[in-house]
Structure formats: C-alpha cells, structure tokens
CSV table of C-alpha atoms in Angstrom, one decimal:
chain,number,residue,atom,x,y,z
W,1,MET,CA,215.7,3.9,16.1
W,2,GLU,CA,213.2,4.9,13.3
W,3,PRO,CA,210.6,2.3,12.9
W,4,LEU,CA,210.6,0.3,9.7
W,5,VAL,CA,208.0,1.7,7.0
W,6,VAL,CA,206.0,-0.9,5.3
W,7,GLY,CA,203.9,-0.1,2.2
W,8,ALA,CA,200.2,-1.3,1.4
W,9,VAL,CA,197.9,-0.7,-1.5
W,10,ALA,CA,194.7,0.7,-0.6
W,11,TYR,CA,192.2,-1.3,-2.5
W,12,THR,CA,189.6,-1.6,0.1
W,13,PRO,CA,188.4,0.8,2.8
W,14,ASN,CA,189.1,-1.9,5.3
W,15,VAL,CA,192.9,-1.4,4.7
W,16,VAL,CA,193.2,1.3,7.0
W,17,PRO,CA,192.0,-0.5,10.0
W,18,ILE,CA,194.1,-3.7,9.1
W,19,TRP,CA,197.0,-1.6,9.0
W,20,GLU,CA,196.4,0.5,12.1
W,21,GLY,CA,196.0,-2.8,14.0
W,22,ILE,CA,199.3,-4.2,12.8
W,23,ARG,CA,201.2,-1.0,13.5
W,24,ASP,CA,199.6,-1.2,17.0
W,25,TYR,CA,200.6,-4.8,17.4
W,26,PHE,CA,204.3,-3.6,16.4
W,27,ARG,CA,204.2,-1.2,19.4
W,28,THR,CA,205.6,-3.8,21.9
W,29,ALA,CA,208.0,-5.1,19.1
W,30,PRO,CA,211.9,-4.9,19.2
W,31,VAL,CA,211.3,-3.1,15.9
W,32,GLU,CA,208.6,-0.9,15.7
W,33,MET,CA,206.6,0.0,12.2
W,34,ASP,CA,204.6,2.5,10.7
W,35,PHE,CA,202.6,2.2,7.2
W,36,VAL,CA,202.1,4.2,4.0
W,37,LEU,CA,199.4,3.4,1.5
W,38,PHE,CA,199.5,3.7,-2.3
W,39,SER,CA,197.0,4.0,-4.7
W,40,ASN,CA,198.6,1.0,-6.9
W,41,TYR,CA,201.3,-1.1,-6.8
W,42,GLY,CA,203.3,0.3,-9.5
W,43,ARG,CA,203.5,3.2,-7.4
W,44,GLN,CA,204.4,1.0,-4.4
W,45,VAL,CA,207.3,-0.9,-6.0
W,46,ASP,CA,208.7,2.3,-7.1
W,47,ALA,CA,208.9,3.5,-3.5
W,48,LEU,CA,210.5,0.2,-2.3
W,49,LEU,CA,213.1,0.5,-5.0
W,50,ALA,CA,213.7,4.3,-4.1
W,51,GLY,CA,214.0,3.3,-0.4
W,52,THR,CA,210.9,5.4,0.4
W,53,VAL,CA,209.5,2.1,2.3
W,54,ASP,CA,211.6,-0.5,3.9
W,55,ILE,CA,208.8,-3.4,3.3
W,56,ALA,CA,206.1,-3.8,0.8
W,57,TRP,CA,203.2,-6.0,1.1
W,58,ASN,CA,203.0,-7.2,-2.5
W,59,THR,CA,200.8,-9.2,-4.8
W,60,ASN,CA,202.5,-12.0,-6.8
W,61,LEU,CA,202.9,-9.9,-9.8
W,62,ALA,CA,204.3,-7.0,-7.7
W,63,TRP,CA,206.7,-9.6,-6.2
W,64,VAL,CA,208.2,-10.7,-9.9
W,65,ARG,CA,208.1,-7.4,-11.0
W,66,THR,CA,210.2,-6.4,-7.8
W,67,VAL,CA,212.7,-9.4,-8.5
W,68,LEU,CA,212.9,-8.9,-12.2
W,69,GLN,CA,213.8,-4.8,-11.5
W,70,THR,CA,216.3,-5.5,-9.0
W,71,ASP,CA,218.0,-8.4,-10.9
W,72,GLY,CA,217.0,-10.7,-8.1
W,73,ARG,CA,217.9,-8.6,-5.1
W,74,ALA,CA,214.5,-8.6,-3.5
W,75,ARG,CA,213.8,-10.7,-0.5
W,76,ALA,CA,210.4,-12.1,0.5
W,77,LEU,CA,209.8,-12.1,4.5
W,78,ALA,CA,206.5,-13.8,5.1
W,79,MET,CA,203.0,-14.6,3.6
W,80,ARG,CA,199.7,-15.5,4.9
W,81,ASP,CA,198.8,-19.1,5.1
W,82,THR,CA,196.0,-18.6,2.4
W,83,ASP,CA,198.8,-17.5,0.0
W,84,LEU,CA,200.2,-20.8,-0.2
W,85,ALA,CA,197.8,-22.7,-2.5
W,86,PHE,CA,196.0,-20.2,-4.4
W,87,ARG,CA,194.0,-21.5,-7.3
W,88,SER,CA,192.1,-20.0,-10.4
W,89,HIS,CA,188.7,-21.3,-11.4
W,90,LEU,CA,186.8,-21.5,-14.7
W,91,VAL,CA,183.1,-20.8,-13.9
W,92,CYS,CA,180.1,-21.4,-16.2
W,93,ARG,CA,176.4,-21.3,-16.0
W,94,ALA,CA,175.3,-24.4,-14.3
W,95,GLY,CA,174.2,-26.8,-17.0
W,96,ALA,CA,176.5,-25.3,-19.6
W,97,GLY,CA,178.1,-28.5,-20.8
W,98,LEU,CA,181.7,-27.2,-20.2
W,99,ARG,CA,183.5,-30.0,-18.8
W,100,GLY,CA,187.2,-28.6,-19.3
W,101,PRO,CA,189.5,-26.2,-21.2
W,102,GLY,CA,189.3,-27.9,-24.4
W,103,ASP,CA,185.4,-27.2,-24.3
W,104,LEU,CA,186.5,-23.4,-24.7
W,105,THR,CA,187.6,-23.8,-28.1
W,106,GLY,CA,185.1,-21.2,-30.3
W,107,ARG,CA,183.6,-19.8,-27.2
W,108,ARG,CA,183.8,-16.5,-25.3
W,109,LEU,CA,186.0,-16.4,-22.1
W,110,ALA,CA,185.9,-13.5,-19.7
W,111,LEU,CA,189.1,-12.6,-18.0
W,112,GLY,CA,189.7,-10.0,-15.3
W,113,SER,CA,192.3,-7.2,-15.3
W,114,ARG,CA,194.9,-7.9,-17.6
W,115,ASP,CA,197.1,-7.1,-14.2
W,116,SER,CA,195.6,-9.9,-12.3
W,117,ALA,CA,197.6,-12.9,-11.8
W,118,GLN,CA,194.4,-15.0,-10.7
W,119,ALA,CA,191.9,-13.9,-13.3
W,120,ALA,CA,193.9,-13.3,-16.3
W,121,ILE,CA,197.6,-14.1,-16.4
W,122,LEU,CA,197.8,-17.5,-14.8
W,123,PRO,CA,194.8,-18.9,-16.3
W,124,LEU,CA,195.9,-17.8,-19.9
W,125,HIS,CA,199.4,-19.7,-18.9
W,126,TYR,CA,197.7,-22.7,-17.6
W,127,LEU,CA,195.2,-22.9,-20.3
W,128,SER,CA,198.0,-22.9,-22.8
W,129,ARG,CA,200.3,-25.5,-21.1
W,130,GLN,CA,197.1,-27.7,-21.3
W,131,GLY,CA,197.0,-27.4,-25.2
W,132,LEU,CA,194.2,-24.8,-25.5
W,133,ALA,CA,194.7,-22.5,-28.7
W,134,LEU,CA,194.1,-19.3,-27.2
W,135,ALA,CA,193.7,-18.1,-30.7
W,136,ASP,CA,190.7,-20.2,-31.0
W,137,VAL,CA,189.1,-18.6,-27.8
W,138,GLU,CA,187.3,-15.0,-27.9
W,139,LEU,CA,188.8,-13.3,-25.0
W,140,LEU,CA,186.8,-10.7,-23.2
W,141,ARG,CA,188.7,-8.5,-20.8
W,142,THR,CA,187.2,-6.6,-18.3
W,143,ASP,CA,189.9,-4.3,-16.9
W,144,SER,CA,188.5,-2.7,-13.8
W,145,ASP,CA,190.9,-1.1,-11.5
W,146,ILE,CA,194.1,-1.6,-13.2
W,147,GLY,CA,197.0,-1.0,-10.9
W,148,LYS,CA,195.4,-3.0,-8.2
W,149,HIS,CA,196.2,-6.4,-9.5
W,150,GLY,CA,192.8,-7.6,-9.2
W,151,ASP,CA,192.6,-7.2,-5.2
W,152,THR,CA,189.4,-5.4,-5.4
W,153,GLY,CA,187.7,-8.4,-7.2
W,154,ARG,CA,185.7,-6.0,-9.2
W,155,SER,CA,186.8,-7.4,-12.5
W,156,GLU,CA,186.1,-11.0,-11.6
W,157,LEU,CA,182.5,-10.1,-10.4
W,158,ASP,CA,182.3,-8.2,-13.7
W,159,SER,CA,183.2,-11.3,-15.5
W,160,ILE,CA,180.7,-13.1,-13.7
W,161,ARG,CA,178.3,-10.9,-14.6
W,162,ALA,CA,179.0,-11.4,-18.2
W,163,VAL,CA,178.5,-15.0,-18.0
W,164,LEU,CA,175.1,-14.4,-16.1
W,165,ASP,CA,174.0,-11.9,-18.8
W,166,GLY,CA,175.1,-14.2,-21.9
W,167,ASP,CA,177.9,-11.8,-22.8
W,168,ALA,CA,180.6,-14.9,-22.0
W,169,ASP,CA,180.4,-18.6,-22.2
W,170,ALA,CA,182.7,-18.8,-19.0
W,171,ALA,CA,185.0,-16.7,-16.7
W,172,ALA,CA,188.2,-16.7,-14.9
W,173,ILE,CA,188.5,-15.9,-11.2
W,174,GLY,CA,190.5,-16.5,-8.2
W,175,ILE,CA,189.6,-18.9,-5.8
W,176,THR,CA,188.8,-16.3,-3.1
W,177,THR,CA,185.9,-14.9,-5.4
W,178,TRP,CA,184.7,-18.1,-6.1
W,179,GLU,CA,184.4,-19.0,-2.3
W,180,SER,CA,183.0,-15.6,-1.3
W,181,ILE,CA,180.3,-15.1,-3.8
W,182,GLY,CA,178.0,-16.8,-1.9
W,183,ARG,CA,177.1,-19.2,-4.5
W,184,ASP,CA,175.3,-21.8,-2.4
W,185,GLU,CA,173.2,-18.8,-0.3
W,186,LEU,CA,172.6,-16.0,-3.1
W,187,MET,CA,172.5,-18.0,-6.3
W,188,PRO,CA,172.0,-21.7,-5.7
W,189,GLY,CA,172.6,-23.7,-8.6
W,190,THR,CA,173.5,-21.0,-10.9
W,191,LEU,CA,177.2,-21.2,-11.6
W,192,GLU,CA,179.5,-23.9,-11.5
W,193,SER,CA,183.4,-24.5,-11.6
W,194,PHE,CA,184.5,-26.6,-14.5
W,195,TRP,CA,188.4,-26.5,-14.2
W,196,THR,CA,191.0,-25.4,-11.4
W,197,SER,CA,194.4,-24.5,-11.6
W,198,PRO,CA,197.4,-25.7,-10.3
W,199,THR,CA,198.3,-24.1,-6.7
W,200,TYR,CA,200.5,-21.3,-6.8
W,201,CYS,CA,201.5,-18.5,-4.0
W,202,HIS,CA,199.9,-15.2,-3.9
W,203,CYS,CA,201.0,-12.1,-1.7
W,204,ASN,CA,204.2,-11.5,0.3
W,205,PHE,CA,206.0,-9.0,2.3
W,206,SER,CA,209.0,-7.9,0.1
W,207,THR,CA,212.2,-6.2,0.6
W,208,LEU,CA,215.3,-5.3,-0.7
W,209,ASP,CA,218.8,-7.1,0.2
W,210,THR,CA,220.0,-3.4,1.9
W,211,LEU,CA,217.5,-3.8,4.5
W,212,ASP,CA,219.8,-4.6,7.8
W,213,PRO,CA,219.0,-8.4,8.1
W,214,ASP,CA,218.9,-8.1,11.7
W,215,ARG,CA,215.9,-5.8,11.8
W,216,ALA,CA,214.5,-7.6,9.2
W,217,SER,CA,214.5,-10.8,11.1
W,218,ALA,CA,213.2,-9.1,14.1
W,219,TRP,CA,210.0,-7.5,12.2
W,220,THR,CA,209.5,-11.0,10.9
W,221,ALA,CA,209.7,-12.7,13.9
W,222,HIS,CA,207.4,-10.8,15.6
W,223,LEU,CA,204.8,-10.7,12.7
W,224,LEU,CA,205.1,-14.7,12.8
W,225,ALA,CA,204.2,-14.5,16.6
W,226,MET,CA,200.7,-13.4,15.9
W,227,ASP,CA,198.2,-15.7,17.5
W,228,TRP,CA,194.8,-16.5,16.5
W,229,ASP,CA,193.9,-17.6,19.7
W,230,ASP,CA,194.6,-14.2,21.0
W,231,PRO,CA,191.1,-12.4,20.3
W,232,GLU,CA,193.1,-8.8,19.5
W,233,HIS,CA,195.2,-10.7,17.1
W,234,ARG,CA,192.4,-12.5,15.5
W,235,ARG,CA,190.5,-9.5,14.8
W,236,ILE,CA,193.3,-8.1,12.6
W,237,LEU,CA,193.7,-11.8,11.1
W,238,GLU,CA,190.5,-11.8,10.1
W,239,LEU,CA,190.4,-8.7,8.4
W,240,GLU,CA,193.7,-9.5,6.3
W,241,GLY,CA,192.0,-13.2,5.4
W,242,LEU,CA,194.4,-15.5,7.2
W,243,LYS,CA,194.9,-17.6,10.1
W,244,ARG,CA,198.7,-17.2,10.8
W,245,TRP,CA,201.8,-15.5,9.1
W,246,VAL,CA,204.2,-18.3,7.6
W,247,ARG,CA,207.7,-18.4,5.9
W,248,PRO,CA,207.2,-17.6,2.0
W,249,GLU,CA,207.8,-20.5,-0.2
W,250,LEU,CA,209.4,-19.1,-3.3
W,251,ASP,CA,208.7,-22.0,-5.4
W,252,GLY,CA,204.8,-21.0,-5.8
W,253,TYR,CA,206.1,-17.9,-7.8
W,254,ALA,CA,207.7,-20.0,-10.7
W,255,ASP,CA,204.7,-20.1,-12.8
W,256,LEU,CA,204.2,-16.5,-12.6
W,257,PHE,CA,207.3,-15.7,-13.6
W,258,GLU,CA,207.1,-18.0,-16.6
W,259,ALA,CA,203.8,-16.3,-17.6
W,260,VAL,CA,205.0,-12.9,-17.3
W,261,GLU,CA,207.6,-13.5,-19.4
W,262,GLU,CA,205.5,-15.5,-22.1
W,263,GLN,CA,202.9,-12.6,-22.0
W,264,GLN,CA,205.4,-10.0,-21.8
W,265,ILE,CA,203.6,-8.1,-19.0
W,266,ALA,CA,204.5,-4.5,-18.8
W,267,PRO,CA,207.1,-4.0,-16.4
W,268,ARG,CA,205.2,-1.3,-14.2
W,269,TRP,CA,201.9,-3.0,-13.3
C-alpha cells in the first residue's frame, strides 16, 4: 500500500531533518508516510483539497481556512502538547509605563505579518474584545514572510526591533518568540510583557473526511506513540518543539474562527 503523503511548509532549514526523522520513524508503522514541502500555507491547503497530499501539518489559520473551504469536512488528527495553550504577549520597553491594553490608546502598536494568528489576528481580536478602540491606536504592520503564517518569527523580531528603535511603543508577539529571544540572557531588563492573551490552540495535522478512517487512525496512533524517553524520538520531538503528540482540542480554535470572520481574512493565506 502506498504511504500517506504529509504536507509541511518549509519555513526554516531544520524542517527537512524533522520530516526525514518522522518519515524514518514511520518505516516501522502499519501505515508508512512520505512528505512534501511547500513554500507557503496557501499552496499546502490547495494541495490537501486537491488530494495531492493526504495530511497537512497546518497552522491554526490554515486549519480554519481548510474547515471553511470544505464546509466542515476537515478533520484534525493530532497536535503538539505545546499547541494546546498558546498565548500572545504585548511587550514594551521596560519602564515604559504600559500596564494594559487601555494604555495603547494614542500609541503605536507593531504587529507581525497580517497572516500571523499569534502576532496580528488574535491580538487585535482580543484587544477589541477587551474594549480597546483600535481606531485610536496606530497599527504598524511588519509583513515579513507572508504565506508562512508567522512561522519564521521574523516579523515578530522586526516588531521588537521597532520597539527598541523607538518606532513603536509596543509589539504583539507569540509566546514562543517571547520565551526564545533570550530576554534574560541577551537583553536583561530591556523588555517587559504588560499583557498576555487568553490561551488558544496552534498547529495540527489536518485531513479531509475522504481519507480512509482506518488508515488515519493507524497513522495517528503511531504518531502518538513517539516517546520522549527514547533518545531517537526525543531528537525529533525537540526539533519540532514538543514533548508529546496529543489528541486535538478543537475548542481552542473558536476565537480564531471569530477573528477571521470579523477581520475578513483573505481565504488563501
């Protein structure tokens, strides 16, 4: 039987060893797999809808667009443990005196790429929900790497640079950027987070209801069996930023569905 084909977006060079490692792990599985890399999520979603790939490793925005474009025929198979409780942060220079969303009135907020759920779409959604009049905030967009849904983190680093250079008063970034910029080691006392969003879900393995359920179930079970205590498995898990694969929690995408509708997000991002 032919392997299942999984699509992933090549947003960084280490994507190749990650997927080669996962493919090798599946050589002993009841259902083997191969992978195809895409330059952007629009192409990947198109390929899933066309049947070119069987499963797509999607961002939360790509998942939402897949659901909407298939009238709900999409299925989520699994996600990382780190995808279950994602957050966004608003950061500013330490001592800037910002204490919450209301302090952004009349100030400049740097956003990541407009297709980044964590650094643009959801921050605007949550800030509006908290009563901030976005028309009273100067929004500075850094549209780096459009099509990759903020995966590269480049637009978030550009937003942080705008704050450090004095071109913005605050920046919206995802929790992984906030935790990985080495703020304590490299920039001690330089930045501070003055607001944290509610939790939401990030990536998942998406498929359509046309995929044979037995094959989908067997593939998912083998994925979930990856073990952090196995050194070879751990190497792959660390590269992909998780300790274990888990079942999806679809309620964690509700806010993004609302935000996409409110902001009329383009269907192919």
